[in-house]
Amino acid sequence: MIQILQQLINGLSIGSVYALMAVGYSLVYSIMNFSNFAHGGVIMLGAYFGFFFVTLYKMPFWVAFFGAGICAMLVAVLVERVAYKPLRARNAPFLYFMISAMGASMFMENFVIATIGPTFRTYPQVFAPQPFNLGGIYVGRLDMVMFVISCISLVALVYFIEFTKMGKAIQATAFNPKASALMGINTDFVTIVVFALGGFLAGIAGVLFGMKYTVYPQIGSITIKSFIAAVFGGLGSLPGAVIGSFILGILETMVSGYMMSQYRDLISFSLLILILVFKPMGLMGKSSEEKA
């Protein structure tokens, strides 16, 4: 039982970071009806921003942490303005958006390789390595920080979406962009806000993930896991993205703990295939008219 609880806690920790990434996919999908595959590049740059703020500029961790989130937010908005806005202005097919997204992701990854290099980099020790002992269950300090920060960020996002004027505008635009524009909502600005929110969460997720593992140009590929979680929970559903992320994180740690870690990705992608075949809308997916 102790071992099961230990794996459960580890799964909640990694699942919370998946959730930060997955809600970015769901936010963009709810507005633009396509999956933003450039999200991984933003996460990767967030990890690098945080790393260099801490090591090169000697910033306190929390300043570097929020600074990385803000920089990633600006990158996400820049990607939207450069890669997606011209396509939206021409009412381009959604296939063009996906091609543009993949191109933006490849550009960011190769730009980092060309300018910074492909070297793996490790964050300095920020939190004490000694774990908390909770009745025989050991919880790493970093894991605890990851879980708490992720939960606070997700609660703040839900509050923003549900109880603010801009949040209502986002829901209205997700429900019907044309009708929202006719009612006076600046849908272009709403799109910028959505990318800014997703970019900020991607940036802090990149910092957390880089601290737990290492920072390298291909770290953004981890977003395939958050994409699986978003599909599992239901694209366009923020609660679904969060629930799917926690389930995926727990499933992966259980597989690693009781089977073999090599099977972890196999199980994850098998889950994606099963969901797409038997329940393509996911656990909490909504129709295109109810994606808000």
XYZ file of C-alpha atoms in Angstrom:
292
model
C 0.000 0.000 0.000
C 2.867 2.380 0.809
C 4.402 1.744 -2.585
C 1.077 2.353 -4.332
C 0.647 5.658 -2.511
C 4.238 6.576 -3.376
C 3.606 5.993 -7.079
C 0.306 7.856 -6.828
C 2.030 10.941 -5.436
C 4.715 10.781 -8.116
C 1.987 10.524 -10.745
C 0.137 13.530 -9.364
C 3.353 15.549 -9.497
C 4.136 14.852 -13.142
C 0.443 14.966 -14.044
C 0.189 18.488 -12.658
C 2.875 19.669 -15.100
C 1.153 17.822 -17.944
C -1.981 19.749 -16.956
C -0.233 23.115 -17.323
C 0.754 22.118 -20.845
C -2.558 20.493 -21.772
C -4.737 23.487 -20.907
C -2.738 25.491 -23.454
C -3.813 23.039 -26.150
C -7.421 23.156 -24.972
C -7.549 26.950 -24.800
C -6.309 27.388 -28.356
C -8.521 24.569 -29.642
C -11.594 26.117 -28.048
C -11.023 29.364 -29.959
C -9.394 28.302 -33.227
C -10.504 24.669 -33.546
C -7.009 23.317 -34.224
C -4.183 21.905 -32.122
C -1.308 24.333 -31.639
C 1.714 22.119 -32.251
C 4.027 25.113 -31.766
C 3.206 24.830 -28.049
C 6.217 22.563 -27.505
C 8.605 25.218 -28.769
C 7.180 27.740 -26.311
C 7.647 25.262 -23.449
C 11.237 24.649 -24.545
C 12.017 28.375 -24.655
C 10.411 28.818 -21.230
C 12.786 26.214 -19.817
C 15.761 28.016 -21.367
C 14.603 31.454 -20.215
C 14.338 30.228 -16.630
C 17.698 28.480 -16.800
C 19.614 31.508 -18.068
C 17.812 33.890 -15.716
C 18.992 31.758 -12.793
C 22.517 30.885 -13.972
C 23.604 33.759 -16.214
C 21.781 36.713 -14.668
C 21.798 35.312 -11.096
C 18.158 36.179 -10.525
C 16.344 34.829 -7.479
C 14.447 31.702 -8.452
C 10.949 33.140 -8.122
C 11.867 36.199 -10.209
C 13.377 33.931 -12.861
C 10.345 31.656 -12.669
C 7.789 34.368 -13.388
C 10.166 36.084 -15.815
C 10.352 32.861 -17.848
C 6.559 32.673 -17.872
C 6.270 36.251 -19.131
C 8.908 35.731 -21.832
C 7.206 32.530 -22.986
C 3.910 34.419 -23.042
C 5.421 37.029 -25.380
C 6.809 34.285 -27.616
C 3.392 32.612 -27.818
C 1.749 35.895 -28.802
C 4.481 36.505 -31.398
C 3.867 33.048 -32.871
C 0.157 33.825 -33.149
C 0.794 37.190 -34.824
C 3.349 35.829 -37.301
C 2.240 32.256 -37.982
C -1.542 32.283 -37.489
C -3.009 35.776 -37.913
C -2.239 36.021 -41.654
C -3.943 32.649 -42.134
C -6.980 33.745 -40.129
C -7.217 36.925 -42.175
C -7.433 34.819 -45.368
C -9.791 32.222 -43.852
C -7.224 29.560 -44.722
C -8.059 25.861 -44.267
C -7.166 24.457 -40.858
C -4.574 22.188 -42.458
C -2.547 25.334 -43.196
C -2.647 26.262 -39.509
C -1.242 22.865 -38.532
C 1.524 23.115 -41.131
C 2.356 26.623 -39.925
C 2.391 25.421 -36.314
C 4.801 22.595 -37.085
C 7.013 25.004 -39.017
C 7.079 27.449 -36.089
C 7.967 24.622 -33.697
C 10.811 23.400 -35.911
C 12.088 26.968 -36.323
C 12.243 27.548 -32.551
C 13.977 24.238 -31.910
C 16.583 24.725 -34.631
C 17.100 28.370 -33.693
C 18.076 27.263 -30.181
C 20.386 24.570 -31.559
C 22.077 27.076 -33.886
C 22.494 29.857 -31.303
C 22.818 28.120 -27.926
C 23.783 24.608 -28.939
C 22.364 21.128 -28.349
C 24.072 20.675 -24.973
C 22.008 19.283 -22.115
C 21.864 21.772 -19.258
C 20.919 21.222 -15.629
C 19.275 23.727 -13.312
C 21.241 24.489 -10.131
C 19.872 23.042 -6.908
C 17.063 25.353 -5.832
C 15.265 23.222 -3.256
C 16.829 20.958 -0.657
C 17.194 17.378 -1.938
C 15.885 15.839 1.295
C 12.281 14.670 0.736
C 9.422 15.042 3.180
C 8.583 11.860 5.080
C 4.810 11.580 5.431
C 4.210 8.379 7.347
C 6.655 6.367 5.295
C 5.757 8.068 2.018
C 8.558 10.225 0.652
C 7.604 13.358 -1.256
C 10.359 15.315 -2.961
C 10.402 19.027 -2.282
C 10.501 19.772 -6.002
C 7.567 17.426 -6.587
C 5.629 19.223 -3.870
C 6.443 22.614 -5.394
C 5.452 21.397 -8.866
C 2.102 20.141 -7.618
C 1.290 23.252 -5.558
C 2.308 25.718 -8.282
C 0.368 23.800 -10.904
C -2.760 23.646 -8.764
C -2.603 27.359 -7.931
C -2.077 28.244 -11.598
C -4.958 26.060 -12.759
C -7.328 27.423 -10.088
C -6.365 30.979 -11.085
C -7.013 30.136 -14.746
C -10.452 28.679 -13.980
C -11.319 31.763 -11.926
C -10.201 34.022 -14.773
C -12.250 32.106 -17.354
C -15.390 31.805 -15.237
C -15.580 35.062 -13.265
C -13.953 37.859 -15.258
C -15.245 39.922 -18.157
C -12.432 38.768 -20.414
C -13.088 35.171 -19.387
C -16.716 35.550 -20.442
C -15.511 37.000 -23.748
C -13.293 33.944 -24.246
C -16.225 31.623 -23.577
C -18.443 33.573 -25.965
C -15.812 33.545 -28.699
C -15.300 29.815 -28.249
C -19.063 29.305 -28.533
C -19.555 31.402 -31.683
C -16.795 33.736 -32.938
C -18.936 35.443 -35.589
C -21.815 36.185 -33.234
C -19.351 37.412 -30.589
C -17.810 39.837 -33.074
C -21.259 41.119 -34.025
C -21.990 41.720 -30.329
C -18.932 43.949 -30.021
C -16.311 41.515 -28.693
C -12.856 42.081 -30.139
C -12.214 38.465 -31.133
C -8.714 39.282 -32.359
C -7.757 40.571 -28.906
C -9.423 37.537 -27.314
C -7.199 35.311 -29.439
C -4.133 37.217 -28.227
C -5.225 36.773 -24.599
C -5.766 33.040 -25.111
C -2.278 32.605 -26.569
C -0.832 34.756 -23.772
C -2.470 32.582 -21.108
C -1.343 29.376 -22.786
C 2.154 30.778 -23.291
C 2.557 31.820 -19.651
C 1.482 28.398 -18.396
C 3.752 26.750 -20.971
C 6.692 28.839 -19.759
C 6.332 27.918 -16.098
C 5.687 24.290 -17.070
C 8.946 24.345 -19.026
C 10.826 25.663 -15.981
C 9.347 22.990 -13.712
C 10.008 20.212 -16.182
C 13.548 21.459 -16.814
C 14.221 21.509 -13.076
C 12.985 17.954 -12.637
C 14.960 16.614 -15.596
C 17.270 18.613 -17.882
C 16.988 21.419 -20.424
C 17.673 20.626 -24.071
C 16.306 21.761 -27.453
C 14.001 18.756 -27.857
C 12.389 19.116 -24.426
C 9.297 20.468 -26.157
C 8.577 16.980 -27.482
C 7.139 16.196 -24.052
C 4.064 18.113 -25.180
C 2.955 15.005 -27.051
C 2.092 13.647 -23.589
C 0.061 16.723 -22.740
C -1.634 16.447 -26.132
C -2.582 12.854 -25.296
C -3.935 14.076 -21.955
C -5.931 16.832 -23.670
C -7.411 14.360 -26.166
C -8.125 11.888 -23.369
C -9.947 14.511 -21.343
C -11.575 16.092 -24.383
C -10.076 18.823 -26.559
C -11.679 22.149 -25.780
C -12.514 21.178 -22.194
C -10.259 22.692 -19.527
C -11.495 20.359 -16.737
C -11.069 17.453 -19.136
C -7.487 18.474 -19.915
C -6.647 18.624 -16.199
C -8.310 15.303 -15.364
C -6.741 13.605 -18.374
C -3.310 14.918 -17.362
C -3.554 13.561 -13.827
C -4.818 10.188 -15.055
C -1.996 9.965 -17.611
C 0.628 10.964 -15.036
C -0.586 8.341 -12.561
C -0.823 5.686 -15.282
C 2.745 6.339 -16.424
C 4.207 6.163 -12.935
C 2.279 2.968 -12.160
C 3.561 1.366 -15.360
C 7.121 2.478 -14.584
C 6.882 1.273 -10.985
C 5.207 -2.091 -11.505
C 6.178 -3.046 -15.056
C 9.030 -1.454 -17.008
C 9.676 2.198 -17.755
C 10.150 1.264 -21.431
C 6.435 0.421 -21.569
C 5.397 3.878 -20.372
C 5.258 5.520 -23.797
C 3.728 2.394 -25.319
C 0.849 2.555 -22.845
C 0.387 6.299 -23.385
C 0.121 6.043 -27.158
C -2.060 2.952 -26.901
C -4.392 5.005 -24.718
C -4.472 7.735 -27.383
C -5.406 5.231 -30.083
C -8.149 3.665 -27.949
C -9.631 7.061 -27.133
C -9.639 8.152 -30.771
C -11.283 4.879 -31.836
C -13.896 4.396 -29.123
C -14.494 7.885 -27.644
C -12.983 10.525 -29.943
C -14.531 13.405 -27.975
C -12.709 12.295 -24.801
C -13.998 12.020 -21.263
C -15.429 15.529 -21.080
C -15.260 16.613 -24.710
C -17.919 18.908 -26.069
C -19.345 19.508 -29.485
C -17.903 22.354 -31.512
C -20.764 24.599 -30.342
C -20.009 23.977 -26.663
C -16.220 24.164 -26.500
C -16.064 27.137 -24.107
